[in-house]
Short mmCIF file of C-alpha atoms in Angstrom, two decimals:
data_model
loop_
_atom_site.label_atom_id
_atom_site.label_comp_id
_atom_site.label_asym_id
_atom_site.label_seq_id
_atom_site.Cartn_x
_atom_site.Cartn_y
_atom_site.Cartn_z
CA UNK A 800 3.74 1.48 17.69
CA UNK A 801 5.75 0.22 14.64
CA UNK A 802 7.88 3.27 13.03
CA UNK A 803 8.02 3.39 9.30
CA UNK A 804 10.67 5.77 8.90
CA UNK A 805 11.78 7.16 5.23
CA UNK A 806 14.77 9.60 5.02
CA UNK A 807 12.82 12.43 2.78
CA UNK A 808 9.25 13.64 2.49
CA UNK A 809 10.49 15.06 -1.09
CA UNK A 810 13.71 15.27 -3.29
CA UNK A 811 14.12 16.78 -7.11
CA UNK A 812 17.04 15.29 -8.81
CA UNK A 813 18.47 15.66 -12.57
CA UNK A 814 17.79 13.14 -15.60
CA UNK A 815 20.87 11.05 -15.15
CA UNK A 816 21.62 11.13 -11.31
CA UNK A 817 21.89 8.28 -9.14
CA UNK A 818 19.36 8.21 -6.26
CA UNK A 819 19.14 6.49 -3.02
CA UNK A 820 15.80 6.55 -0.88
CA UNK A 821 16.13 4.96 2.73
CA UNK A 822 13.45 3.33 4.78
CA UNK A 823 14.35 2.25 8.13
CA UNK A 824 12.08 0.15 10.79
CA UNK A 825 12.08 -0.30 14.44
CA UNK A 826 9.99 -3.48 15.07
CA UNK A 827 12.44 -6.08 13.70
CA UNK A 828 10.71 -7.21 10.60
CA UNK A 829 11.92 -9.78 8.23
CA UNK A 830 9.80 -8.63 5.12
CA UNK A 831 10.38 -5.37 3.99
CA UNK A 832 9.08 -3.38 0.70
CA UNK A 833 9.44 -1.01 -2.03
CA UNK A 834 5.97 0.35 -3.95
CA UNK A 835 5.34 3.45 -6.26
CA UNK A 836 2.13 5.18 -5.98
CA UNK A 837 0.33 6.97 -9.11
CA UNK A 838 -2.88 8.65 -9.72
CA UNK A 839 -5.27 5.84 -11.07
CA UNK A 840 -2.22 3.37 -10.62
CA UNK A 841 -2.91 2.16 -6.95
CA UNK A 842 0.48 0.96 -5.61
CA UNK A 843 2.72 -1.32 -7.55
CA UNK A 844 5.25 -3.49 -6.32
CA UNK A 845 8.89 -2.61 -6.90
CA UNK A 846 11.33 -4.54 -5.05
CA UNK A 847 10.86 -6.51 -1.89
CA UNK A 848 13.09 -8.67 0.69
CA UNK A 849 12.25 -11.08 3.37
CA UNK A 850 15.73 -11.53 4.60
CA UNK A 851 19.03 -9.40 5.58
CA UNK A 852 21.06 -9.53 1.90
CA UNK A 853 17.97 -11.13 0.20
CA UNK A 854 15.72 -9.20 -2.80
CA UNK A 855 12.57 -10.52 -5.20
CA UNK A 856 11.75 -8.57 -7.89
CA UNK A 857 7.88 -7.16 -7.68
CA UNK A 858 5.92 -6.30 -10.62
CA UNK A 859 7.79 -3.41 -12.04
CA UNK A 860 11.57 -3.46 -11.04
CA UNK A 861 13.32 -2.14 -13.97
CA UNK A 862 15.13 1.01 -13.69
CA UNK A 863 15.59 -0.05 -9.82
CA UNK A 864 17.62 -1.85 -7.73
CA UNK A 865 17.45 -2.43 -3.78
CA UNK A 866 20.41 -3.32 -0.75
CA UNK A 867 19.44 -4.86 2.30
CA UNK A 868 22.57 -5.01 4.34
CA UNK A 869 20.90 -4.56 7.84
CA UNK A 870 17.82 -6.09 8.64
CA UNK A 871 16.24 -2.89 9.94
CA UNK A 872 17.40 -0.62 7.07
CA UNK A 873 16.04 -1.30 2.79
CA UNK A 874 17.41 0.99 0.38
CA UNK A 875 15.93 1.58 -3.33
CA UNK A 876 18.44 2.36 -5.83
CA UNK A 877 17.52 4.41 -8.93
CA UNK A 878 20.28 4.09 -11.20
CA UNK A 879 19.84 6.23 -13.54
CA UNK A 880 16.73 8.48 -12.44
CA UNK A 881 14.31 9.38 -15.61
CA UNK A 882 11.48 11.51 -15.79
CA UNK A 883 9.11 8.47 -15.96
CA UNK A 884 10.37 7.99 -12.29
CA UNK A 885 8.51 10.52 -11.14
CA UNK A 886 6.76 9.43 -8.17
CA UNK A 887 5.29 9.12 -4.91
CA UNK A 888 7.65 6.05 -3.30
CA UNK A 889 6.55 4.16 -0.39
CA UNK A 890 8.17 1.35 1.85
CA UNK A 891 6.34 -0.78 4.10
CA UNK A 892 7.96 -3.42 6.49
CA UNK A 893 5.16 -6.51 7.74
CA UNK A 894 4.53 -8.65 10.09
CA UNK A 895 2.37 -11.90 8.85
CA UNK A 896 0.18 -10.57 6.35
CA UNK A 897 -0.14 -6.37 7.99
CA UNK A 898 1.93 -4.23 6.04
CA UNK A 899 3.20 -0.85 7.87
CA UNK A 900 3.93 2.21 5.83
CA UNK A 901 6.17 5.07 5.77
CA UNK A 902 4.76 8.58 4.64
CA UNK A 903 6.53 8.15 1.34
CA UNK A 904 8.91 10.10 -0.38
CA UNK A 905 7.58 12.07 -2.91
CA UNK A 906 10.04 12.46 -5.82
CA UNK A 907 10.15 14.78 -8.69
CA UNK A 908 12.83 14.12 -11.52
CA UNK A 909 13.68 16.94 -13.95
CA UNK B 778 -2.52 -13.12 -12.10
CA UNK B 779 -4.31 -11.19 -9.06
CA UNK B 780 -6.08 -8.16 -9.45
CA UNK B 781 -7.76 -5.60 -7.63
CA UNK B 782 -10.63 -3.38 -9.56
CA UNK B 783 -12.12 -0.58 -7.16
CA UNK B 784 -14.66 1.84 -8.48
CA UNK B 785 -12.87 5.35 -9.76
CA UNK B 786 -13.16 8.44 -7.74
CA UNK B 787 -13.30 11.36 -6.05
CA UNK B 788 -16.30 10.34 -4.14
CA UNK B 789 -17.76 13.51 -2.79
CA UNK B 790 -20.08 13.24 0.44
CA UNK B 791 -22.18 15.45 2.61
CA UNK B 792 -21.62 14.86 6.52
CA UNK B 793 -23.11 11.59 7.77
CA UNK B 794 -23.91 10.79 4.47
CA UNK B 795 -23.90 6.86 4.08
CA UNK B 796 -20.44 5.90 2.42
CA UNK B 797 -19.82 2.45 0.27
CA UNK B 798 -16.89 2.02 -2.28
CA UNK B 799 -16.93 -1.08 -4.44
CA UNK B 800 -14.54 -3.62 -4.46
CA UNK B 801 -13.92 -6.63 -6.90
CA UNK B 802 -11.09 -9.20 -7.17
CA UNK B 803 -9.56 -11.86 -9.08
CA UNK B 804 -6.89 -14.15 -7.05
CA UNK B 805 -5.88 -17.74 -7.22
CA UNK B 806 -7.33 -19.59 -4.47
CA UNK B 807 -8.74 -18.35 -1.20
CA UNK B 808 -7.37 -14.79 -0.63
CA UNK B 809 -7.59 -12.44 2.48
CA UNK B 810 -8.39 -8.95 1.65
CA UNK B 811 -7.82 -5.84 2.72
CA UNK B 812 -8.97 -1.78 3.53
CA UNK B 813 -5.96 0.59 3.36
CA UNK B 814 -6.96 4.02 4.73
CA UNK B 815 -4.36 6.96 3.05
CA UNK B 816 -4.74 10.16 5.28
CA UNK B 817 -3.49 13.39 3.79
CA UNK B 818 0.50 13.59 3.94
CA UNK B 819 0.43 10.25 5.35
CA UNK B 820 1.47 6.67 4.54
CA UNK B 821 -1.17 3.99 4.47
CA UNK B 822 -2.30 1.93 6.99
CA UNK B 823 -4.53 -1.29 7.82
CA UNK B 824 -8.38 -0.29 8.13
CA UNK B 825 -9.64 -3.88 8.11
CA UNK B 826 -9.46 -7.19 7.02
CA UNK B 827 -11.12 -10.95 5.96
CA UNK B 828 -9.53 -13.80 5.91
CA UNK B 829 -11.87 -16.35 4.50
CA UNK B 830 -15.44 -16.16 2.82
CA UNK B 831 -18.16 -14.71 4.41
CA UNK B 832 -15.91 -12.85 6.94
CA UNK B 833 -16.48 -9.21 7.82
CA UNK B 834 -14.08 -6.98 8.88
CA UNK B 835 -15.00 -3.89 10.69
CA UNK B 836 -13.06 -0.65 12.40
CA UNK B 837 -14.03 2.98 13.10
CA UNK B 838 -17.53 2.57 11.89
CA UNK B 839 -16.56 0.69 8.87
CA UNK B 840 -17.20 -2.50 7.22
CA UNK B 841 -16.24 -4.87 4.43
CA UNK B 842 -18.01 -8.46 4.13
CA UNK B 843 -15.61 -10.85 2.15
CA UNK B 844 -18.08 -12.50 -0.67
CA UNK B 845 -16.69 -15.16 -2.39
CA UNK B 846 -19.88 -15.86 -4.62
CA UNK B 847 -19.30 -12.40 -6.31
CA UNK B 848 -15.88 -11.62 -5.80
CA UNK B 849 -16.40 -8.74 -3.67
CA UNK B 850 -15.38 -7.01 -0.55
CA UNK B 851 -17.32 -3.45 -0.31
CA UNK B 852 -16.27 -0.88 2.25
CA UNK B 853 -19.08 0.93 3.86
CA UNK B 854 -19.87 3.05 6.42
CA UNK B 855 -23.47 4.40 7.85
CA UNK B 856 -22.97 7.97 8.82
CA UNK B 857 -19.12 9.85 7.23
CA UNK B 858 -17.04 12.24 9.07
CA UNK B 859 -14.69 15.04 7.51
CA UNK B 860 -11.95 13.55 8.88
CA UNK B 861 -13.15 9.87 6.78
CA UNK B 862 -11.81 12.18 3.78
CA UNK B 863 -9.04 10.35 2.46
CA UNK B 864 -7.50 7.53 -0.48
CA UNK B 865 -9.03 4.19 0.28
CA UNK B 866 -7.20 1.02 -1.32
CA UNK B 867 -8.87 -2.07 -1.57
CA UNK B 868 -5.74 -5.00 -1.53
CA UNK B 869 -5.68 -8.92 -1.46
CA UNK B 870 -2.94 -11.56 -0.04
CA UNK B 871 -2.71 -14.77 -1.68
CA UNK B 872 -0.32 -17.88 -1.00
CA UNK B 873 -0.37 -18.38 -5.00
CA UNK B 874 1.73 -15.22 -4.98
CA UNK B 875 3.82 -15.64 -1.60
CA UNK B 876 1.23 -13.79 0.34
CA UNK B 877 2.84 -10.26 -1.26
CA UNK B 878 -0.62 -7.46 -1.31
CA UNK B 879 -2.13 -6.55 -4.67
CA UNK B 880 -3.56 -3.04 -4.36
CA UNK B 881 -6.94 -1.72 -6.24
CA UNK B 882 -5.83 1.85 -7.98
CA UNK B 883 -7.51 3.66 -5.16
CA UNK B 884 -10.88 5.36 -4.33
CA UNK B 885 -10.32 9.42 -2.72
CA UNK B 886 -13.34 10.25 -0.54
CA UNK B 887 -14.07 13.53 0.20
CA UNK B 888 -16.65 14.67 2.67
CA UNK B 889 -17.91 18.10 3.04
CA UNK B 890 -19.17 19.35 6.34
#
């Protein structure tokens, strides 16, 4: 089975801090992604990458950045975290047009 | 641009109650389309798909006909389970937007024994 693999279930960070969230897969996927999921929201694209050292912009990437050093490993890069970043974050790697999911990392900014 | 509109929940359901959440899109071109199942505490993942118009994709009792003359692609199932209790996301693929999924907001089904 493909492994989804994100580093926290939840975090709580500080206005102001700079937060990493890692998602690492096992299945040797090219395309690899970044959504946020809220109430009423659905998911919405963030960041995504279909290449080691490569990253497209999604529908809502300000605020966030991404690195993609390793092909296996697609980090999301908050900055500056605000509360409006308040979220449930999910990353999914894919294979042709199946998307496999993490169980998200639910974070909480104060 | 795409979109995704899926009918607002919580759906609440007796036991083997018969289940259907709607499902509408607007996409460039000849989409595929998607059911994402969300169990509690749990990441999504694939319930079924269509790739082309008049498809129907099926998987643990459930089923989605792609309709291109309405737009449409309702999920449905005959008889629920507790454990069907969970976020459903309707989503499309098209090439016009480098095949990246557009997700509905998300339908939460609960079923009561």
């Amino acid at each position: 089975d493909v492994k989804v693999t994100q580093s926290s279930r939840y975090l709580v960070k500080r206005t102001g801090e700079k937060v990493f969230l890692e998602c690492v897969q096992d299945m040797d996927h090219e395309n690899m992604f970044w959504y946020r999921q809220d109430p009423g929201l659905g998911l919405r694209l963030i960041y995504f990458s279909y290449d080691v050292k490569m990253k497209e912009k999604g529908d809502i990437p300000e605020g966030y950045s991404v690195s993609r050093e390793k092909k296996e490993r697609f980090s999301l890069i908050l900055e500056s975290a605000s509360t409006n970043q308040t979220s449930m974050y999910l990353c999914a790697s894919s294979f042709y047009e199946k998307l496999f999911f993490g169980s998200g990392t639910q974070l909480s900014v104060l | 641009g795409d979109s995704v509109t899926q009918m607002e929940g919580p759906v609440t359901l007796s036991e083997e109650a018969f289940l259907t959440i709607n499902c509408t899109y607007t996409a460039t071109g000849y989409p595929s389309l998607f059911w994402y199942v969300q169990y509690p505490g749990e990441g999504l993942q694939l319930l079924l798909k269509a790739t082309k118009a008049d498809d129907k994709g099926s998987n643990k009792g459930f089923e989605a006909t792609y309709r291109k003359e309405t737009t449409s692609f309702h999920l449905e199932k005959g008889s629920v389970q507790v454990s069907d209790s969970a976020v459903y996301f309707c989503a499309l693929s098209s090439k016009a937007a480098g095949n990246k999924l557009t997700f509905g907001g998300g339908t939460r089904v609960l079923v009561k024994p």
